[in-house]
XYZ file of C-alpha atoms in Angstrom:
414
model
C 0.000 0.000 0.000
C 1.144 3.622 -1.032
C 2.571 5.732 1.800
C 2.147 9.727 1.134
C 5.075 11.777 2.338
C 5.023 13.523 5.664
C 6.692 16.404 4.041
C 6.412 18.281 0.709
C 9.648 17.681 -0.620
C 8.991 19.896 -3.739
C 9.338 23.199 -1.473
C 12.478 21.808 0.319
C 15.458 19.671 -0.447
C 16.336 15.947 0.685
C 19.382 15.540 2.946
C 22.221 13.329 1.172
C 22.024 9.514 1.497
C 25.544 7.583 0.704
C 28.544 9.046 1.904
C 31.997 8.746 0.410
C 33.770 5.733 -0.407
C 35.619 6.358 2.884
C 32.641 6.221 5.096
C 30.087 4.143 3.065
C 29.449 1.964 6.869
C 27.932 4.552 8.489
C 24.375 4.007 7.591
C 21.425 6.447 7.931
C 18.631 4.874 10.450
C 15.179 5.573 9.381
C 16.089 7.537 6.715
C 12.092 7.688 6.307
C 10.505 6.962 8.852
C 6.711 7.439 6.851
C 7.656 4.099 4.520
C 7.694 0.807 6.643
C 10.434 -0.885 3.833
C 12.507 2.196 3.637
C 15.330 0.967 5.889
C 15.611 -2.257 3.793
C 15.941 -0.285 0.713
C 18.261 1.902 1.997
C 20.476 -1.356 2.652
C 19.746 -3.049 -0.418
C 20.949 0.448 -2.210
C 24.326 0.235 0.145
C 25.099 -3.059 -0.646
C 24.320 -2.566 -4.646
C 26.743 0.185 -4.722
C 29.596 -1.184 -2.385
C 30.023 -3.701 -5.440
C 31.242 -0.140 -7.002
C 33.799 0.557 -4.658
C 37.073 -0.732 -6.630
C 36.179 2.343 -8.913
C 35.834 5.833 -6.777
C 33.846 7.439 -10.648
C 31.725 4.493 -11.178
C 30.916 4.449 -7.171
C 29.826 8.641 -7.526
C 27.708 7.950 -11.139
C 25.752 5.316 -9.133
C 25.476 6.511 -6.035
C 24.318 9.995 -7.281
C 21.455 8.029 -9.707
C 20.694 5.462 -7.097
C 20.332 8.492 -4.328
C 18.251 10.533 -6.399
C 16.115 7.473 -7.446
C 15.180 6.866 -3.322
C 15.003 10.252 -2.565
C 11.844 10.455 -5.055
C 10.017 7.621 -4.875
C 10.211 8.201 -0.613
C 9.365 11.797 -0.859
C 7.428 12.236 -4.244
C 6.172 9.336 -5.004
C 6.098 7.860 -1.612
C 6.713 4.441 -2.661
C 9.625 1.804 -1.458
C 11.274 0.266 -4.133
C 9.262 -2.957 -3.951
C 6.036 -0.939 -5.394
C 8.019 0.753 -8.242
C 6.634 0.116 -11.378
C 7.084 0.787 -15.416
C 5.405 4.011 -15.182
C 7.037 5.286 -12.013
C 10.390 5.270 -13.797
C 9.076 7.312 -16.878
C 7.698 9.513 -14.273
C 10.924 9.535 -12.250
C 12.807 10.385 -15.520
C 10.576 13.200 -16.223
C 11.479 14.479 -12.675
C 15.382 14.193 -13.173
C 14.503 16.016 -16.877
C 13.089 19.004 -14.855
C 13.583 18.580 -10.862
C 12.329 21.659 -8.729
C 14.340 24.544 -8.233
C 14.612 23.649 -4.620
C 16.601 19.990 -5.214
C 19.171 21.871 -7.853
C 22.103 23.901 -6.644
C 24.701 25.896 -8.725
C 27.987 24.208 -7.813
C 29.045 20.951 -6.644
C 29.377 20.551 -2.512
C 30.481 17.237 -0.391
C 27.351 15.706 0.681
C 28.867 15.433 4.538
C 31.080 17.800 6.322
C 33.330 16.834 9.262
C 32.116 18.304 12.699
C 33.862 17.754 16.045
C 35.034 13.820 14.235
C 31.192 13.675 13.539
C 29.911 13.271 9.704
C 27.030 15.706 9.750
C 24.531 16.258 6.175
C 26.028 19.418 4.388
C 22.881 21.780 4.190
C 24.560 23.350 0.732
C 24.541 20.190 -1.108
C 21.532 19.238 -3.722
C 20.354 16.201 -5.324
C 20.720 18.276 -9.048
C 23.557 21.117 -9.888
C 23.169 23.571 -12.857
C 26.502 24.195 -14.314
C 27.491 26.491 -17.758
C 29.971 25.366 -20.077
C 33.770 26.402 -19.503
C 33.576 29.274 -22.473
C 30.392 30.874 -20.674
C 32.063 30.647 -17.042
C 35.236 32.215 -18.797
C 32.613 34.903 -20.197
C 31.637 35.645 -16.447
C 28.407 33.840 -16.722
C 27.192 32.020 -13.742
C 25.075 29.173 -13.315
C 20.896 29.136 -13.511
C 18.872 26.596 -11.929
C 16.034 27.847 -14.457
C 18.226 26.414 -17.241
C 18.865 23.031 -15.787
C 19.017 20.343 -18.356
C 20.080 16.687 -18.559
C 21.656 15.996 -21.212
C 21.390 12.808 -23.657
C 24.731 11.191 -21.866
C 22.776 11.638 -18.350
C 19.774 10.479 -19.696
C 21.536 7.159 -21.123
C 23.656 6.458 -17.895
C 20.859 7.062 -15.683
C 18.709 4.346 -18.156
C 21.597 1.656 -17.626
C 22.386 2.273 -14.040
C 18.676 1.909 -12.661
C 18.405 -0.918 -15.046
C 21.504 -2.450 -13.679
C 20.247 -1.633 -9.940
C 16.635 -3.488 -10.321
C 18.350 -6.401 -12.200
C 20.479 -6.576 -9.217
C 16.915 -6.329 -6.602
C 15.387 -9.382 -8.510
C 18.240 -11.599 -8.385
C 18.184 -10.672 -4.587
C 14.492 -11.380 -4.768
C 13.803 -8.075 -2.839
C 11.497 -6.540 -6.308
C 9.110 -9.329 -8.138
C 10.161 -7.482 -11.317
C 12.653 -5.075 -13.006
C 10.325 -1.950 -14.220
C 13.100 -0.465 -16.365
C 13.237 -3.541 -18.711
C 9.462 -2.714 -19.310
C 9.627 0.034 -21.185
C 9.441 -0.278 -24.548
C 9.735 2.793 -26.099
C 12.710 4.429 -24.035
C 13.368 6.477 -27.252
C 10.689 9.376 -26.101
C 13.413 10.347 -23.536
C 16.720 8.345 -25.483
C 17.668 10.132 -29.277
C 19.209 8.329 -31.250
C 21.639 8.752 -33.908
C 21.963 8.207 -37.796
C 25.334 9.581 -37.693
C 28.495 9.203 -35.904
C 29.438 12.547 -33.838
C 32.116 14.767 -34.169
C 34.910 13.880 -31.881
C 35.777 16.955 -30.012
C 39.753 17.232 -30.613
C 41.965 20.159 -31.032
C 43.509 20.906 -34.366
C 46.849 20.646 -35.314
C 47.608 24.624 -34.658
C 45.789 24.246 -31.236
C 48.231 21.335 -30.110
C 51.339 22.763 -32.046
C 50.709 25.982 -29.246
C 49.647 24.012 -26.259
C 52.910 21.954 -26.773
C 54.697 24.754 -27.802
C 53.572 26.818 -24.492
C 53.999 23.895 -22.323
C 57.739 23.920 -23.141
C 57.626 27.639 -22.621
C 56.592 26.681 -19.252
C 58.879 24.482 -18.349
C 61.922 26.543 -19.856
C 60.924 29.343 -17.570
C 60.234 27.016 -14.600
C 61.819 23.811 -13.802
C 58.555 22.479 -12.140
C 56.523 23.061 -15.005
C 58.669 19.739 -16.809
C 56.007 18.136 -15.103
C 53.108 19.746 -17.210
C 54.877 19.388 -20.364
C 55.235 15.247 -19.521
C 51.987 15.599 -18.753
C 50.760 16.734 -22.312
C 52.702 14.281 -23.997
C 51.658 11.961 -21.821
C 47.794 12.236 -22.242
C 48.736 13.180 -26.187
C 50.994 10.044 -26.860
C 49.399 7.631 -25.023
C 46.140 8.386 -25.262
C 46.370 8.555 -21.166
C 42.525 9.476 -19.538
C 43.165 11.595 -16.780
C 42.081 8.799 -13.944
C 45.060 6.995 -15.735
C 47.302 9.693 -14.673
C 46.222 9.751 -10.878
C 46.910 7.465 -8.159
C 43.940 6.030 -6.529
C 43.609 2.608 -4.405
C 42.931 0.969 -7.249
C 46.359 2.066 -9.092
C 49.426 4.297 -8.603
C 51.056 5.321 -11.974
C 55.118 4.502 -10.918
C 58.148 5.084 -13.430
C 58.970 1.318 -12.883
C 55.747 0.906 -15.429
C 57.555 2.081 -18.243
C 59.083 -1.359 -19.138
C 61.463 -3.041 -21.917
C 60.860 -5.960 -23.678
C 63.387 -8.636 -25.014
C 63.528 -7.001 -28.367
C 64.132 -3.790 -26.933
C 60.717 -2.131 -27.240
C 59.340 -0.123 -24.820
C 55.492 0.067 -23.219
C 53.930 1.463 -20.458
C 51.356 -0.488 -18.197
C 48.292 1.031 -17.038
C 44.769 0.169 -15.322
C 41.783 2.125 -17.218
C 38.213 1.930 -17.262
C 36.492 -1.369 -16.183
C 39.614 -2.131 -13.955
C 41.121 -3.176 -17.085
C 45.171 -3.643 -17.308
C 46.477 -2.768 -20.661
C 50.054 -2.136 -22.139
C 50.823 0.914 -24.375
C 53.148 1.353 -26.793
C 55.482 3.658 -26.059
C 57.026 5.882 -28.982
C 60.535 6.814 -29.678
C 59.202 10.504 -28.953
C 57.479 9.747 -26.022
C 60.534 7.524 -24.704
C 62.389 10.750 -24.743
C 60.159 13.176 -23.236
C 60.250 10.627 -20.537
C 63.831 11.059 -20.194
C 63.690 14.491 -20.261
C 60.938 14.547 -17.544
C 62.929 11.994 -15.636
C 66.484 14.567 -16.060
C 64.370 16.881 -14.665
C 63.707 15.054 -11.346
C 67.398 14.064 -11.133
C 66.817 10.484 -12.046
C 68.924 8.311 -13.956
C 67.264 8.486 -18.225
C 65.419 5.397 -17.925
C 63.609 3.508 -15.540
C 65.079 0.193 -13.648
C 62.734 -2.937 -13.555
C 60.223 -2.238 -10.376
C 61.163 1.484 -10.166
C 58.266 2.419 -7.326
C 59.067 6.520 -8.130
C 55.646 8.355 -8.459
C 54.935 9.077 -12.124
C 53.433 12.279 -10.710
C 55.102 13.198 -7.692
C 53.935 16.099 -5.799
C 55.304 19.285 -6.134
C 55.097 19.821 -2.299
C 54.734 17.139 -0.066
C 55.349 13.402 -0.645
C 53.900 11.047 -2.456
C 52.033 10.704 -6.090
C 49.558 13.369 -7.118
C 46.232 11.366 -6.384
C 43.821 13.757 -7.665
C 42.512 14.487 -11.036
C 41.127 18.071 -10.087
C 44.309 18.867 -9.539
C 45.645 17.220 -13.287
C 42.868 18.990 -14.820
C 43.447 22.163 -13.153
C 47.238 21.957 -14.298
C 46.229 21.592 -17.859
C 43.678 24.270 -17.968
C 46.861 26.711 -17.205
C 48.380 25.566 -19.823
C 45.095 25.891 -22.049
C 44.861 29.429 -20.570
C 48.248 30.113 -22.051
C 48.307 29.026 -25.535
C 44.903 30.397 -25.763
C 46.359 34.116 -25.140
C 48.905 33.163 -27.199
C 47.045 32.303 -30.190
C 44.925 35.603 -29.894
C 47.915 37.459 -29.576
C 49.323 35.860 -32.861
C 46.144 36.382 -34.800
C 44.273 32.911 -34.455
C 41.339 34.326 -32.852
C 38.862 31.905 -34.015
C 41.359 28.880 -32.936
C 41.803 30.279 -29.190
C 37.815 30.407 -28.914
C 37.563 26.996 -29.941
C 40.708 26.126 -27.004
C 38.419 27.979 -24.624
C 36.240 24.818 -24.473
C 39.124 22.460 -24.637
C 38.776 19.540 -21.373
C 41.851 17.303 -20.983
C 39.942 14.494 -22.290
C 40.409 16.566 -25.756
C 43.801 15.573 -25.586
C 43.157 11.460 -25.538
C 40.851 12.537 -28.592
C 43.656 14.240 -30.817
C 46.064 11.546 -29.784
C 44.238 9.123 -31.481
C 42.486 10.617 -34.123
C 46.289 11.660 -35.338
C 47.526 8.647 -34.913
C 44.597 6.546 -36.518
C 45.178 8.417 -39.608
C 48.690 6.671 -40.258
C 48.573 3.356 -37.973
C 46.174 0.341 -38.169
C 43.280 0.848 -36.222
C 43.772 -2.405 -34.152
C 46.851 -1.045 -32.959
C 45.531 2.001 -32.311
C 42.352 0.199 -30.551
C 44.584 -1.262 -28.323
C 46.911 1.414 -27.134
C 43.888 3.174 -26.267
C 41.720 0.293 -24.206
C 38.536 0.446 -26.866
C 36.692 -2.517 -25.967
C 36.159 -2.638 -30.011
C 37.105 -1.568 -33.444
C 33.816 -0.077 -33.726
C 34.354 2.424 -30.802
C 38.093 3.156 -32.929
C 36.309 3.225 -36.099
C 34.698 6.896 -34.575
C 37.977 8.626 -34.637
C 38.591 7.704 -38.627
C 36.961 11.200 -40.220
C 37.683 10.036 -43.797
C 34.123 9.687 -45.345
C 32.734 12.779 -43.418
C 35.301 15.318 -45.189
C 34.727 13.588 -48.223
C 30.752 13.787 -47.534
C 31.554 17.713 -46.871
C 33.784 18.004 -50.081
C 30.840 16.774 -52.280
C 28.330 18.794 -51.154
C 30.218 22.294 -49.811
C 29.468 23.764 -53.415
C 25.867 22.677 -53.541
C 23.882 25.612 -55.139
C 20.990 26.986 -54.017
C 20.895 30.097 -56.361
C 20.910 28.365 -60.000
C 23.278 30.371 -62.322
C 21.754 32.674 -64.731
């Protein structure tokens, strides 16, 4: 039977539900107290996502879907999970399409805050946050929970997570059936699409300046070698940035640049998926690496089980183990080459930097290298789980698409 909420929830926002990683134990009792089977959900919820703790990005996508998901159907819809059904997660989608002003903030907040060694609910944090693209924020424009929209990537991951979550409640035998396998027509929220999208890259003057200014950088200040191995790094190898960063899953060391018997050098790394993969490992990457390593007064190349950080700190000890910190390191070095390229005339190539992410620079690697190696090779440097995923960064029969119809006529001549 169908509990209604004690509170309206559309006038106020919910209180956070899953802590970090670090303190996923500590477990909310009676999170609401109006639903008899809300304390086993909660559980069933904890226990779904502390499958997800090996990866501390897949753990926050889930959590954040799975919180939002109890959070309404308690206080909206005032249902436990047991009574969800096919239409209560088209209506719970419509929600997360356009959530009340009251559940969305304007910048992201930890859900908990440390008080007196006590983990207390941060009052600033919200279910939803509006956020503008880097160009606007660089513009001076600010956030507007008005303008809050979910995007087709949201939409999708939100599909597959609560899909994955009720799959995971009937096996448990806690739900009779899994509601998100019932809809049929999921394309009313999910586009889809004919063609392939662009892949967001930077052109060849864009990285000729970033890697241009990066060495700048690092002429003018020793510690700055660090961001130039850092471009070629995510450039060369294709690197994602959580490939970069030490975590508990994986610490990037020098002693993971390794030879083979035929002399060949690769790099091992853990990606996506927990996956281990070996890279190749270019002549010209081999000796930015020995530059990099000159810099830190280390011999040129690495000894077999060489625990150095990759990415040591600048100040303190240890390996840099956050990727805000990696991003915010390449966004200086964005910031650069983008004044230099306005001050050297390419106005309409600094815009287009403006909007640059360091994920851009995985995206050039490949699609530059695709154009001259074979595309398995090039699928597995970069940990594609297929040649299909690879096949995206291969641009040939769109410019040739473009070429045939960029003098189309509208006008005929007279």
């Amino acid at each position: 039977m169908q509990s209604k909420p004690t509170t309206d929830y559309l006038k106020q926002s919910p209180a956070p539900l899953f802590d970090t990683l670090e303190y996923l134990n500590n477990f909310i009792e009676n999170p609401c107290q109006s639903l008899p089977n809300c304390t086993q959900d909660y559980f069933q919820a904890a226990q779904f996502l502390r499958a997800y703790r090996g990866s501390e990005a897949t753990f926050s996508s889930y959590r954040r879907e799975i919180e939002r998901l109890l959070q309404w159907s308690w206080w909206i819809a005032g249902k436990s999970l047991n009574q969800i059904r096919r239409h209560d997660i088209e209506s719970f989608v419509e929600f997360c399409q356009k959530p009340p002003a009251t559940w969305i903030g304007i910048k992201n907040v930890p859900r908990f805050l440390d008080k007196n060694g006590t983990r207390m609910t941060n009052p600033a944090w919200r279910p939803f946050v509006a956020t503008v693209n880097k160009v606007a924020h660089s513009r001076g424009e600010t956030a507007d929970p008005k303008k809050y929209t979910l995007s087709q990537k949201a939409l999708q991951a939100l599909f597959a997570i609560l899909g994955s979550f009720f799959s995971y409640l009937l096996q448990e035998e806690y739900v009779e059936l899994n509601p998100v396998a019932q809809i049929r027509q999921k394309s009313k929220f999910l586009r889809k699409y004919q063609t392939t999208s662009v892949i967001r890259r930077l052109g060849e003057t864009q990285w000729f300046y970033v890697l241009e200014t990066a060495e700048q950088l690092a002429a003018n200040d020793p510690q700055h070698e660090r961001t130039l191995f850092m471009m070629n790094a995510l450039y060369g190898m294709y690197l994602r940035i959580s490939e970069l960063a030490a975590s508990k899953r994986w610490e990037p060391q020098m002693g993971h640049f390794q030879k083979d018997m035929d002399g060949n050098w690769w790099f091992t790394t853990v990606g996506k998926g927990n996956k281990q993969r070996i890279i190749t490992v270019s002549d010209a990457m081999l000796a930015a690496l020995k530059r990099y390593r000159q810099s830190l007064n280390l011999t040129p190349l690495p000894y077999p089980g060489e625990t150095t950080p990759l990415l040591p700190k600048i100040r303190g000890q240890g390996p840099i183990n956050s990727t805000r910190q990696i991003r915010a390191i390449v966004q200086d070095c964005f910031n650069a080459a983008v004044s230099r390229l306005g001050n050297d005339g390419f106005t309409e190539e600094a815009e287009q930097l403006k909007a640059a992410t360091v994920h851009w620079l995985r995206h050039t690697g490949i699609s530059d290298d695709v154009k001259h190696r074979p595309r398995e090779h090039v699928r597995d440097d970069a940990g594609h789980g297929s040649s299909a995923i690879t096949d995206k960064y291969i641009d040939i029969e769109l410019r040739a698409r473009h070429a045939s119809g960029k003098k189309k006529k509208i006008k005929p001549d007279e």
